[in-house]
Amino acid sequence: MVEKDCCNSCLTALGALRVSLVDELEGRIDSLLEILVCREVFTRDDREEVLCQLGPRARVRKVLDILTCKGEEAAKVFLSISSHQQEAQTHSHEGNTDQPQSVEYNKVKQKHKGVLTRRSESMLFYNTRHGEKILFSEHYVNLLLADGHQGLEIKRHEVLTFGQKRLSMQQKSAVQRKIAPAELFTRVNGNRPVKKVLVSGVAGIGKTILVQKMLFDFGGNRDHLGFDFIVHMTFRDLNLIDKPTNFRELVLRKNRHLVKELDNILANDDKLLIILDGFDEFRHYRSCDVDTFVTEPDEDAEVVEVFGSLMQGELLPNASVMLTSRPAAINYIPVGCIDRFVVIAGFSLTEVQDFFFRYFQDSAIAERMFAVVSANELMLTLCYIPAFCYIVCCILKESEDLCGESPKTMTDIYVQYLVALLRSHTQARAETFRQEQEAGTVQPLSDIVLKLGRLAFQKLIEHQTLFYGSDRDLAALEGCSLVSTFLDKTVAQEPGCTEEVYSFAHLTVQEFFAAVYCAMTDHPLPDALQHSAGVAEGSNNGHLDLFNRFLSGILSERNANLLSRQVGLCCHKDKVDNYRQRIIGELTMRCESGAHILNHLHCLFEQQDPSLALAVQPERLQVNVSDETLSQMDYNAIKYFLDHTKGQIAELDLTGTGVSCEALRDIQHLLLRCNRLWLGENNIDIKTAQVIADVLQVSNSITHLGLGWSDIGDDELLTISSAIRVKKNLQELWMEGNRVSYKGLLSLSDLTPNPLIKVVAIWNDLTDTDTESFCTQESITVSFSDDEMWGAWGEWVFKRCEVSSNEKLVTVLHKVCNISVHCLETQWAKTFYKQLSQLIKHRIECCTEDDMTKKLKKFDGILSHTQ
């Protein structure tokens, strides 16, 4: 192991250990180099300089030379990484020194590595032309991995919520956040060994590419994870098994070359890594917390029981397991068995640029294409997700130039994608198509696209992303050479037969094709699809949000014209007109009622027609986008609508949206038009409070401000109160559940009762004595009463609870179940908490998650004692 005297510098240690380091590291210099690049200790140029050296020993020496130039901090990180690698190897050899494996075992091990190398040597890019081979080693770009896991509450389309989380990760230091694939199973902070790792990430973020990277490195002896064997399975394959099986059979389905040594491999399970990819696609994913176990590899059971036994350590307890999943499904994983949670967060800006250089191969072309994307905020934002980055590169490569004007919306990009791929594949097979057309055997492109759209639409409504060869809609596509452009096929071997499973290359591609079908056929516009399921049961997770946005964008004039010219698809004018009227009507109604409006604003944004926004003229303009973590794309949609409206904004509700100082600055010109501004349930620090103060100092409109449960203290309140004195327009200030003390509230004394008619400060840092001192102050309320305003407050809170998911409901319950006996004597409180108790009981009946049920039952118990 690399060691150094703590009294000496790391650079001095490198010099003293140089000779021994060359001997020690020559066998693992490639993986060490990848980690250094991943940790941003080395640049891509540094890596290329090292790889130009002939032989591993020369590469070690070059690494040490570069580290000497980089300084003390780089040397420190290097020694830490090298030490962790050595420690991992040491742990992997524990218990195995007395019994070296047989020659046959080692032969099978080398053969297995060869098999994995062959399977993973080409990139798993979709839409590559027939026979086209893209080498993994030439095109792989580092992915950003971080400890932690994404929230279990996914209220909207995962890809759409990703941006905000991605930005928050970028704000952390590189050393804290970055994990190299070779480090996934190293001990975290010296804790217990890591055996079960869950890697989560949104669709297209690179989970399967990460798996391929691990298989590729293992096959080429570049990983140094310390395993003898890696067994890779996908849940798509497991879905094809509809009868009892056992773990041994599962391994051999695609690894018959292991049959002679499989008993030894399974007996030596501490040297075995099992990778299970795509848990969210498992058709039994809701039933994995099993209580019936198998303990032997050859013991037959249902697939879900074999999987559950493996995850919970009943089967092969010493084996390591890596599980990948989209966030929406991780509620159903028995998380108690997971030793490490990892989020895969796609590319950083550096990796996006690296991807362009590897994709286009020619540096001049790559720079020009990257400049095109950098000038388009939407395209650049999407490129942080690897699958989107590939789609964007594909558009630029096949089109050389963008069709028409530069894309402004999601639909614009996908229409360009469709046109570029159709053009590419028809040109590549021009002669074949000409002969087929002359013979009358080829289907028009528009027919093929609509058949793909029908398949996508039917399966989207049924919540299905996998389609089987026996499906009737798939049968209609038989013989279409273009189908492979958009559908990925898996062939599973079964005794006596084969089963074919298809899926669209990406979930969003399925949603896009579904929208094309709905827009371009006689199929009626879906009136109630979006809200056909209730939030209470957790079934409306924004399932059709992106579909509706694509539908709006396809029905816009510019995309309808482009699809007509390039693909031969035509929208009916009546359908376009009806849809435009529906957007205007629904937006007007929601603005007047204060209903949630965000996805409708996105649909308006997709149209890119200012006349539509101008046609929305509600009697009272209320914009409710609460309880959504807003991304830059969301703010763009909000600004687009409000910038095209005139006059005052009666109410803007940004409650629980994760607003930041920068976000408020971006929409500050809109805040000046607000009468009522609700910013509660956000983390409002002193910088964000200053933005609010800047608005209050200038605005002649704002009369009501809500800052409940926003973690403000005396300093933030003092900043805001000073601003109120300038215009003296603010009439009500709501700041429940914060850290305001008696001193902070005193800063408002001269502002009450004029202009501040009402200040609500319940659940703050006040003592009983402080509370009594404000009893005579009618304008400042620090405790509940039988006042009518609390009845209205209770109704507002209860409405929010009704439309909240279970995760959000629990968060609210933590806040409102802080009940005093005096409060419960009032009639409004009795009504409010009785309704709340009934809602919790209903949620418990519908809840399918054990952990969530326990949380809800806890609050049910609290409220039952109050009645």
XYZ file of C-alpha atoms in Angstrom, residues 183-840:
658
model
C -14.716 3.098 -7.049
C -18.365 2.041 -6.777
C -17.629 -0.863 -4.425
C -14.921 0.761 -2.303
C -15.753 1.387 1.343
C -17.329 4.758 2.038
C -15.565 6.638 4.849
C -14.207 3.397 6.266
C -17.670 1.975 6.923
C -18.884 -1.574 6.282
C -18.079 -3.256 2.964
C -20.204 -2.142 0.026
C -22.061 -5.158 -1.400
C -25.264 -3.717 -2.880
C -25.138 -0.532 -4.983
C -28.173 1.237 -6.454
C -27.442 3.540 -9.406
C -30.404 5.764 -10.296
C -30.889 8.298 -13.077
C -33.488 9.627 -15.494
C -34.147 8.057 -18.898
C -31.227 8.565 -21.260
C -28.795 9.710 -18.582
C -26.310 6.897 -19.198
C -27.149 4.017 -16.841
C -26.736 1.326 -19.496
C -23.591 3.019 -20.854
C -22.155 2.916 -17.319
C -22.874 -0.819 -17.236
C -21.168 -1.222 -20.610
C -18.165 0.737 -19.314
C -17.795 -1.641 -16.366
C -18.077 -4.730 -18.600
C -15.635 -3.254 -21.125
C -13.069 -2.413 -18.439
C -13.458 -5.789 -16.740
C -12.988 -7.667 -20.017
C -9.804 -5.709 -20.743
C -8.410 -6.030 -17.186
C -8.820 -2.274 -16.672
C -11.276 -2.224 -13.775
C -9.442 -3.541 -10.691
C -12.690 -4.033 -8.826
C -11.260 -7.277 -7.478
C -13.909 -9.626 -8.939
C -13.254 -12.857 -10.780
C -16.566 -12.778 -12.658
C -19.236 -10.237 -13.613
C -22.649 -11.575 -14.599
C -24.830 -9.079 -16.467
C -28.630 -9.395 -16.723
C -31.317 -7.002 -17.932
C -34.830 -6.826 -16.580
C -36.086 -6.778 -20.163
C -34.778 -10.343 -20.463
C -36.163 -11.324 -17.067
C -39.609 -10.114 -18.188
C -39.682 -12.906 -20.751
C -39.612 -15.622 -18.086
C -43.141 -16.624 -17.098
C -42.476 -19.859 -15.219
C -40.459 -20.865 -12.121
C -36.698 -20.781 -12.617
C -33.531 -20.602 -10.537
C -30.489 -18.381 -10.388
C -28.264 -20.958 -12.019
C -30.541 -21.086 -15.079
C -30.673 -17.292 -15.237
C -26.877 -17.107 -15.429
C -26.606 -19.765 -18.112
C -29.258 -18.227 -20.396
C -26.588 -16.027 -21.980
C -23.429 -17.495 -20.453
C -23.331 -21.165 -21.451
C -19.519 -20.984 -21.506
C -19.603 -20.864 -17.679
C -21.400 -24.183 -17.252
C -18.338 -26.302 -16.318
C -17.145 -23.972 -13.550
C -20.439 -22.406 -12.469
C -20.582 -24.349 -9.193
C -17.137 -23.025 -8.245
C -18.071 -19.498 -9.349
C -21.194 -19.494 -7.166
C -19.369 -21.119 -4.241
C -16.772 -18.353 -4.502
C -19.513 -15.685 -4.418
C -17.442 -12.999 -2.701
C -15.572 -12.697 -6.022
C -18.792 -12.387 -8.046
C -20.467 -9.153 -9.196
C -24.027 -9.354 -10.516
C -25.210 -6.349 -12.571
C -28.974 -5.994 -13.012
C -29.854 -3.250 -15.477
C -33.209 -1.453 -15.839
C -35.202 -2.267 -12.691
C -37.858 0.266 -13.721
C -38.653 -1.961 -16.740
C -39.243 -5.048 -14.575
C -42.896 -6.008 -14.911
C -42.885 -7.235 -11.268
C -41.159 -4.133 -9.881
C -44.018 -3.387 -7.472
C -43.741 -6.827 -5.801
C -40.050 -7.158 -4.936
C -40.304 -6.873 -1.162
C -40.906 -10.632 -0.945
C -41.285 -12.747 2.186
C -40.703 -16.087 0.422
C -37.003 -16.713 -0.148
C -34.716 -19.124 -1.956
C -31.306 -19.798 -0.463
C -29.669 -22.059 -3.071
C -28.728 -21.168 -6.680
C -30.519 -24.237 -8.061
C -33.727 -23.756 -6.057
C -36.713 -23.022 -8.328
C -39.017 -20.043 -7.687
C -40.724 -17.179 -9.481
C -38.299 -14.650 -10.980
C -39.377 -11.948 -8.526
C -38.612 -14.261 -5.591
C -35.162 -15.092 -6.939
C -34.451 -11.375 -7.389
C -35.821 -10.470 -3.941
C -33.762 -13.227 -2.298
C -30.608 -12.005 -4.029
C -31.165 -8.376 -3.009
C -31.945 -9.200 0.608
C -28.913 -11.454 1.017
C -30.776 -14.730 1.397
C -29.270 -16.015 -1.857
C -25.499 -15.708 -2.451
C -25.053 -13.462 0.609
C -21.404 -12.628 -0.173
C -21.994 -11.640 -3.803
C -21.921 -7.993 -4.859
C -24.896 -6.564 -6.766
C -25.244 -3.389 -8.816
C -28.806 -2.369 -9.673
C -29.746 0.423 -12.097
C -33.133 2.122 -12.215
C -34.987 5.256 -13.147
C -36.062 7.230 -10.031
C -39.797 6.549 -10.466
C -39.340 2.866 -9.543
C -36.919 3.031 -6.609
C -39.771 3.292 -4.091
C -40.274 -0.424 -4.658
C -36.696 -1.548 -4.031
C -36.139 -2.918 -0.497
C -33.796 -0.019 0.313
C -32.745 -1.486 3.654
C -30.441 -3.846 1.775
C -28.696 -1.099 -0.241
C -25.205 -0.193 1.012
C -24.579 2.691 -1.380
C -26.899 5.000 -3.314
C -25.410 6.612 -6.411
C -26.974 9.170 -8.741
C -25.808 9.226 -12.350
C -26.023 12.808 -13.513
C -24.976 12.697 -17.140
C -22.439 15.126 -18.598
C -20.852 18.327 -17.413
C -20.196 21.037 -19.995
C -16.685 19.660 -20.492
C -18.069 16.198 -21.239
C -20.636 17.626 -23.661
C -17.801 19.204 -25.614
C -15.786 15.972 -25.397
C -18.804 14.041 -26.752
C -18.978 16.361 -29.773
C -15.286 15.845 -30.550
C -15.600 12.064 -30.292
C -18.820 11.950 -32.289
C -17.717 14.109 -35.208
C -14.050 12.973 -35.134
C -13.006 16.109 -37.060
C -12.073 18.873 -34.584
C -13.030 21.723 -36.915
C -16.493 20.274 -37.557
C -16.932 19.466 -33.857
C -16.087 23.027 -32.825
C -18.487 24.467 -35.395
C -21.331 22.172 -34.313
C -20.701 22.828 -30.627
C -20.863 26.563 -31.341
C -24.285 26.058 -32.967
C -25.553 24.242 -29.871
C -23.953 26.680 -27.416
C -25.897 29.493 -29.039
C -29.185 27.674 -28.327
C -29.995 27.536 -24.613
C -32.547 24.747 -24.966
C -30.283 22.472 -26.994
C -27.319 23.027 -24.683
C -29.431 22.296 -21.593
C -30.658 19.032 -23.082
C -27.124 17.976 -24.019
C -26.336 17.383 -20.344
C -28.380 14.198 -20.813
C -26.275 11.811 -22.966
C -29.204 10.409 -24.968
C -30.296 13.931 -25.911
C -26.700 14.849 -26.697
C -26.608 11.972 -29.159
C -29.933 13.042 -30.699
C -28.677 16.610 -31.144
C -25.419 15.398 -32.734
C -27.400 13.107 -35.005
C -29.532 16.044 -36.199
C -26.473 18.178 -36.881
C -24.575 15.394 -38.652
C -27.386 14.234 -40.908
C -28.739 17.683 -41.719
C -25.418 19.545 -41.940
C -27.635 22.509 -41.303
C -30.841 22.826 -39.317
C -34.090 22.659 -41.301
C -35.621 26.105 -41.100
C -34.912 28.269 -38.064
C -32.971 27.163 -34.994
C -34.979 24.946 -32.590
C -36.680 26.846 -29.765
C -38.733 24.062 -28.178
C -38.559 20.356 -27.376
C -40.859 19.556 -30.299
C -38.666 21.523 -32.702
C -35.718 19.316 -31.782
C -37.647 16.061 -32.165
C -39.145 17.066 -35.504
C -35.625 17.850 -36.716
C -34.522 14.463 -35.349
C -37.286 12.617 -37.211
C -36.605 14.440 -40.476
C -32.824 13.952 -40.216
C -33.068 10.211 -39.596
C -35.634 9.623 -42.304
C -33.472 11.552 -44.751
C -30.351 9.666 -43.681
C -31.824 6.182 -43.970
C -33.651 6.805 -47.234
C -30.509 8.232 -48.824
C -28.452 5.292 -47.563
C -30.901 2.906 -49.245
C -31.843 5.126 -52.181
C -31.452 2.470 -54.825
C -33.385 -0.120 -52.810
C -36.208 2.332 -52.207
C -36.350 3.293 -55.885
C -36.689 -0.350 -56.911
C -39.335 -1.000 -54.249
C -41.298 2.069 -55.313
C -41.245 0.970 -58.955
C -42.453 -2.462 -57.911
C -45.144 -0.897 -55.709
C -43.992 -2.806 -52.603
C -42.718 0.071 -50.496
C -44.936 1.860 -47.991
C -44.912 5.675 -47.998
C -42.826 7.199 -45.209
C -45.902 8.877 -43.775
C -47.680 5.502 -43.403
C -44.722 3.973 -41.569
C -44.448 6.959 -39.221
C -48.183 6.792 -38.418
C -48.006 3.042 -37.744
C -45.112 3.660 -35.362
C -47.189 6.461 -33.856
C -50.199 4.211 -33.316
C -48.008 1.663 -31.528
C -46.449 4.413 -29.402
C -49.818 5.968 -28.536
C -51.613 2.752 -27.590
C -48.741 1.605 -25.370
C -48.226 5.031 -23.788
C -51.846 5.143 -22.627
C -51.368 1.653 -21.179
C -48.133 2.735 -19.413
C -46.124 0.236 -21.489
C -42.651 0.781 -22.897
C -41.964 -2.817 -23.995
C -43.806 -4.486 -26.868
C -43.753 -8.153 -27.788
C -43.469 -9.684 -31.247
C -46.992 -11.067 -31.018
C -48.488 -7.573 -30.615
C -51.004 -6.697 -33.363
C -49.714 -3.150 -33.838
C -46.186 -4.484 -34.276
C -47.377 -6.994 -36.852
C -48.553 -4.076 -39.013
C -44.928 -2.917 -39.240
C -43.528 -6.225 -40.410
C -41.208 -5.828 -43.388
C -40.663 -2.073 -42.881
C -36.920 -1.488 -43.164
C -37.179 1.874 -41.390
C -38.581 0.394 -38.190
C -35.100 -0.455 -36.889
C -34.292 3.255 -37.063
C -36.559 3.970 -34.124
C -37.224 0.615 -32.421
C -34.693 -1.406 -30.469
C -35.106 -5.186 -30.673
C -34.079 -7.803 -28.122
C -34.232 -11.496 -29.036
C -34.569 -13.819 -26.069
C -33.832 -17.512 -26.496
C -36.229 -19.931 -24.856
C -36.237 -23.740 -25.089
C -37.913 -24.493 -28.399
C -38.676 -20.885 -29.362
C -37.470 -17.298 -29.459
C -39.285 -14.230 -28.147
C -38.750 -10.782 -29.638
C -39.150 -7.678 -27.456
C -39.202 -4.149 -28.875
C -39.002 -0.682 -27.397
C -38.472 2.813 -28.688
C -34.875 3.958 -28.502
C -35.842 6.386 -25.745
C -38.972 7.007 -23.687
C -39.317 10.536 -25.059
C -39.153 9.193 -28.624
C -42.217 7.051 -27.848
C -44.033 10.092 -26.452
C -43.145 12.095 -29.557
C -44.423 9.426 -31.970
C -47.613 9.078 -29.906
C -48.195 12.817 -30.275
C -47.535 12.654 -34.048
C -50.204 9.941 -34.357
C -52.739 11.899 -32.323
C -52.078 15.105 -34.281
C -51.986 13.684 -37.806
C -54.921 11.258 -37.740
C -58.650 11.401 -37.066
C -58.043 10.283 -33.498
C -59.838 12.744 -31.205
C -57.793 15.112 -29.084
C -57.417 13.599 -25.599
C -59.614 15.739 -23.358
C -59.278 14.000 -20.003
C -56.161 11.904 -20.427
C -53.880 14.125 -18.404
C -56.064 14.105 -15.317
C -57.671 10.692 -15.636
C -55.978 9.478 -12.471
C -55.960 11.093 -9.089
C -52.868 12.426 -7.389
C -54.055 10.898 -4.133
C -53.451 7.393 -5.378
C -50.090 8.426 -6.781
C -50.998 7.311 -10.282
C -50.803 10.732 -11.943
C -47.075 11.312 -12.016
C -47.092 13.635 -14.989
C -47.360 10.547 -17.195
C -48.633 12.525 -20.189
C -46.995 15.916 -19.587
C -44.411 15.614 -22.319
C -46.885 13.938 -24.677
C -49.169 16.970 -24.360
C -46.276 19.341 -25.017
C -45.248 17.415 -28.123
C -48.878 17.411 -29.296
C -49.039 21.189 -28.986
C -45.724 21.658 -30.778
C -46.688 19.357 -33.666
C -49.987 21.217 -34.110
C -48.095 24.528 -34.335
C -47.932 26.097 -37.755
C -44.153 25.907 -38.236
C -43.783 22.208 -37.293
C -46.950 21.175 -39.140
C -45.562 22.810 -42.293
C -42.155 21.150 -41.849
C -43.677 17.684 -41.366
C -45.900 18.231 -44.403
C -42.952 19.185 -46.638
C -40.446 16.635 -45.378
C -42.532 13.599 -44.379
C -45.863 14.060 -46.153
C -47.852 14.258 -42.898
C -50.688 16.787 -42.803
C -52.718 18.121 -39.889
C -56.417 18.765 -40.380
C -57.112 22.494 -40.144
C -60.172 21.875 -37.955
C -58.044 19.959 -35.440
C -55.442 22.736 -35.345
C -58.109 25.405 -34.840
C -59.885 23.365 -32.160
C -56.641 22.808 -30.302
C -55.737 26.520 -30.383
C -59.141 27.424 -29.004
C -58.768 24.791 -26.321
C -55.416 26.210 -25.194
C -56.911 29.686 -24.956
C -59.998 28.427 -23.098
C -58.152 26.221 -20.612
C -55.519 28.855 -19.837
C -58.205 31.494 -19.306
C -60.179 29.199 -17.001
C -57.108 28.195 -14.981
C -55.916 31.780 -14.633
C -59.320 32.803 -13.292
C -59.595 29.868 -10.858
C -55.962 29.753 -9.730
C -55.630 26.072 -10.742
C -52.216 24.589 -11.458
C -51.017 25.860 -14.810
C -47.385 24.910 -15.524
C -47.862 22.236 -18.165
C -50.438 24.394 -19.950
C -47.820 27.157 -20.105
C -45.388 24.685 -21.667
C -48.009 23.762 -24.265
C -48.431 27.451 -25.057
C -44.644 27.851 -25.285
C -44.433 24.952 -27.762
C -46.759 26.848 -30.112
C -44.400 29.871 -30.279
C -47.318 32.059 -31.350
C -47.612 35.348 -29.420
C -51.178 35.840 -30.659
C -52.288 32.850 -28.557
C -50.855 34.356 -25.376
C -52.473 37.700 -26.181
C -55.826 35.954 -26.658
C -55.770 34.708 -23.051
C -57.587 37.502 -21.217
C -58.888 36.297 -17.842
C -60.846 38.643 -15.609
C -58.320 37.900 -12.870
C -54.772 36.747 -13.782
C -53.666 34.096 -11.269
C -50.594 31.999 -12.079
C -50.201 28.918 -9.916
C -47.021 26.863 -10.535
C -46.618 25.706 -6.922
C -45.154 22.429 -5.694
C -42.953 21.841 -8.733
C -39.165 22.149 -8.579
C -38.785 24.593 -11.424
C -36.044 24.239 -14.044
C -34.822 26.908 -16.435
C -37.144 25.476 -19.080
C -40.066 26.035 -16.693
C -39.059 29.651 -16.055
C -38.781 30.187 -19.815
C -42.377 29.016 -20.275
C -43.623 31.235 -17.410
C -41.794 34.284 -18.776
C -43.021 33.660 -22.317
C -46.653 33.799 -21.185
C -46.424 36.696 -18.749
C -44.229 38.782 -21.055
C -47.056 38.609 -23.600
C -49.744 39.660 -21.126
C -50.454 43.159 -19.951
C -51.459 44.731 -16.650
C -51.175 43.485 -13.124
C -50.757 39.861 -12.041
C -53.378 39.278 -9.352
C -51.499 36.318 -7.872
C -48.242 34.446 -8.534
C -47.864 31.260 -6.496
C -44.279 29.973 -6.340
C -44.808 27.953 -3.164
C -42.471 24.964 -2.904
C -40.767 25.542 -6.257
C -37.152 25.640 -5.074
C -36.710 29.288 -6.043
C -33.226 30.737 -5.737
C -31.787 34.214 -5.693
C -30.799 33.868 -9.369
C -34.242 32.615 -10.396
C -36.023 35.545 -8.704
C -33.611 38.004 -10.309
C -34.484 36.475 -13.687
C -38.217 37.140 -13.208
C -37.885 40.315 -11.115
C -39.606 42.410 -13.790
C -42.647 40.119 -13.445
C -42.668 40.270 -9.644
C -43.108 44.051 -9.870
C -46.549 43.455 -11.461
C -47.829 41.109 -8.713
C -50.554 41.970 -6.199
C -50.121 38.741 -4.228
C -46.812 36.869 -4.210
C -46.498 33.506 -2.464
C -42.940 32.248 -1.884
C -43.454 29.862 1.034
C -41.780 26.466 1.437
C -38.615 27.645 -0.295
C -35.214 28.144 1.304
C -34.994 31.936 1.410
C -31.496 33.017 2.461
C -30.265 36.575 2.914
C -29.437 36.992 -0.815
C -32.897 35.840 -1.861
C -34.452 38.078 0.805
C -32.567 41.009 -0.741
C -34.196 40.323 -4.141
C -37.612 40.355 -2.436
C -36.644 43.602 -0.732
C -35.616 45.134 -4.066
C -39.083 44.305 -5.425
C -40.858 45.801 -2.398
C -38.841 49.014 -2.683
C -40.007 49.625 -6.275
C -43.373 47.892 -6.724
C -46.583 49.885 -6.500
C -48.640 46.698 -6.815
C -47.677 44.150 -4.188
C -50.037 44.002 -1.212
C -49.726 40.395 0.032
C -46.509 38.427 0.598
C -46.290 34.797 1.747
C -43.042 33.471 3.239
C -44.327 30.578 5.366
C -41.899 27.741 6.149
C -39.106 29.396 4.199
C -36.441 29.240 6.936
C -36.177 33.006 7.335
C -34.764 34.447 10.545
C -34.367 37.912 12.027
C -31.721 39.046 9.501
C -33.899 38.212 6.505
C -36.945 39.842 8.137
C -34.989 43.020 8.902
C -33.956 43.249 5.233
C -37.577 42.863 4.118
C -39.043 45.200 6.750
C -36.650 47.995 5.737
C -37.880 47.640 2.148
C -41.556 47.745 3.194
C -40.987 51.233 4.666
C -40.094 52.661 1.246
C -43.409 52.253 -0.611
C -45.609 51.242 2.328
C -47.952 49.258 0.092
C -47.711 45.797 1.701
C -50.865 44.971 3.679
C -50.375 41.313 4.673
C -47.219 39.361 5.535
C -47.541 35.608 6.146
C -44.461 33.903 7.631
C -45.582 30.809 9.524
C -43.084 28.171 10.675
C -39.844 30.184 10.490
C -36.994 31.217 12.851
C -38.171 34.735 13.657
C -37.686 35.807 17.288
C -39.271 38.490 19.454
C -36.525 40.897 18.330
C -37.328 40.273 14.674
C -41.056 40.887 15.135
C -40.346 44.153 16.940
C -38.825 45.471 13.688
C -42.375 45.473 12.292
C -43.943 47.449 15.156
C -43.866 50.813 13.380
C -45.389 49.228 10.260
C -48.530 47.968 11.994
C -51.419 48.558 11.609
C -50.470 50.806 8.701
C -49.515 49.693 6.104
C -49.336 46.141 7.542
C -52.880 45.262 8.497
C -51.990 41.624 9.163
C -48.743 39.829 10.117
C -49.063 36.073 10.693
C -46.114 34.621 12.624
C -47.351 31.385 14.220
C -44.807 28.584 14.813
C -41.759 30.854 15.105
C -39.001 31.131 17.743
C -41.150 32.793 20.382
C -41.452 31.979 24.081
C -44.771 31.954 25.941
C -43.865 35.353 27.389
C -43.162 36.706 23.895
C -46.527 35.396 22.708
C -48.374 37.111 25.559
C -46.711 40.442 24.784
C -48.227 40.387 21.292
C -51.745 39.525 22.447
C -52.707 43.189 22.527
C -51.189 43.794 19.098
C -54.125 43.177 16.754
C -52.082 43.299 13.556
C -49.462 40.704 14.601
C -50.785 37.165 15.107
C -48.488 34.675 16.846
C -51.050 32.080 17.976
C -54.270 30.535 16.703
C -57.658 31.997 17.524
C -61.293 31.539 16.549
C -60.949 34.292 13.982
C -62.625 33.603 10.621
C -59.309 34.024 8.817
C -58.082 30.727 10.296
C -61.038 28.921 8.774
C -59.972 30.213 5.356
C -56.342 29.306 6.159
C -57.398 25.767 7.060
C -59.361 25.413 3.805
C -56.330 26.570 1.799
C -53.963 24.130 3.531
C -56.440 21.249 3.156
C -56.858 21.896 -0.580
C -53.083 21.708 -0.947
C -53.076 18.424 0.972
C -55.772 16.961 -1.277
C -53.787 17.534 -4.470
C -50.418 16.578 -2.963
C -48.696 13.237 -3.451
C -48.119 11.136 -0.336
C -44.523 12.373 -0.045
C -45.652 16.002 -0.112
C -48.543 15.282 2.253
C -46.151 13.886 4.870
C -44.053 17.052 4.593
C -47.126 19.219 5.213
C -48.265 17.001 8.110
C -44.950 17.516 9.874
C -45.754 21.228 9.864
C -49.455 21.357 10.687
C -49.617 18.600 13.318
C -47.851 20.827 15.847
C -51.140 21.335 17.652
C -51.885 23.079 20.947
C -54.835 22.041 23.127
C -56.213 25.588 23.052
C -56.198 25.577 19.238
C -58.283 22.396 19.101
C -61.127 24.027 21.030
C -61.983 26.313 18.106
C -64.541 25.185 15.541
C -62.374 25.791 12.479
C -59.596 23.621 13.984
C -61.996 20.775 14.771
C -63.262 20.836 11.175
C -59.780 21.133 9.678
C -58.167 18.298 11.630
C -61.194 16.035 11.168
C -60.948 16.487 7.389
C -57.211 15.911 7.563
C -57.678 12.704 9.530
C -60.180 11.377 6.973
C -57.786 12.214 4.131
C -54.928 10.350 5.838
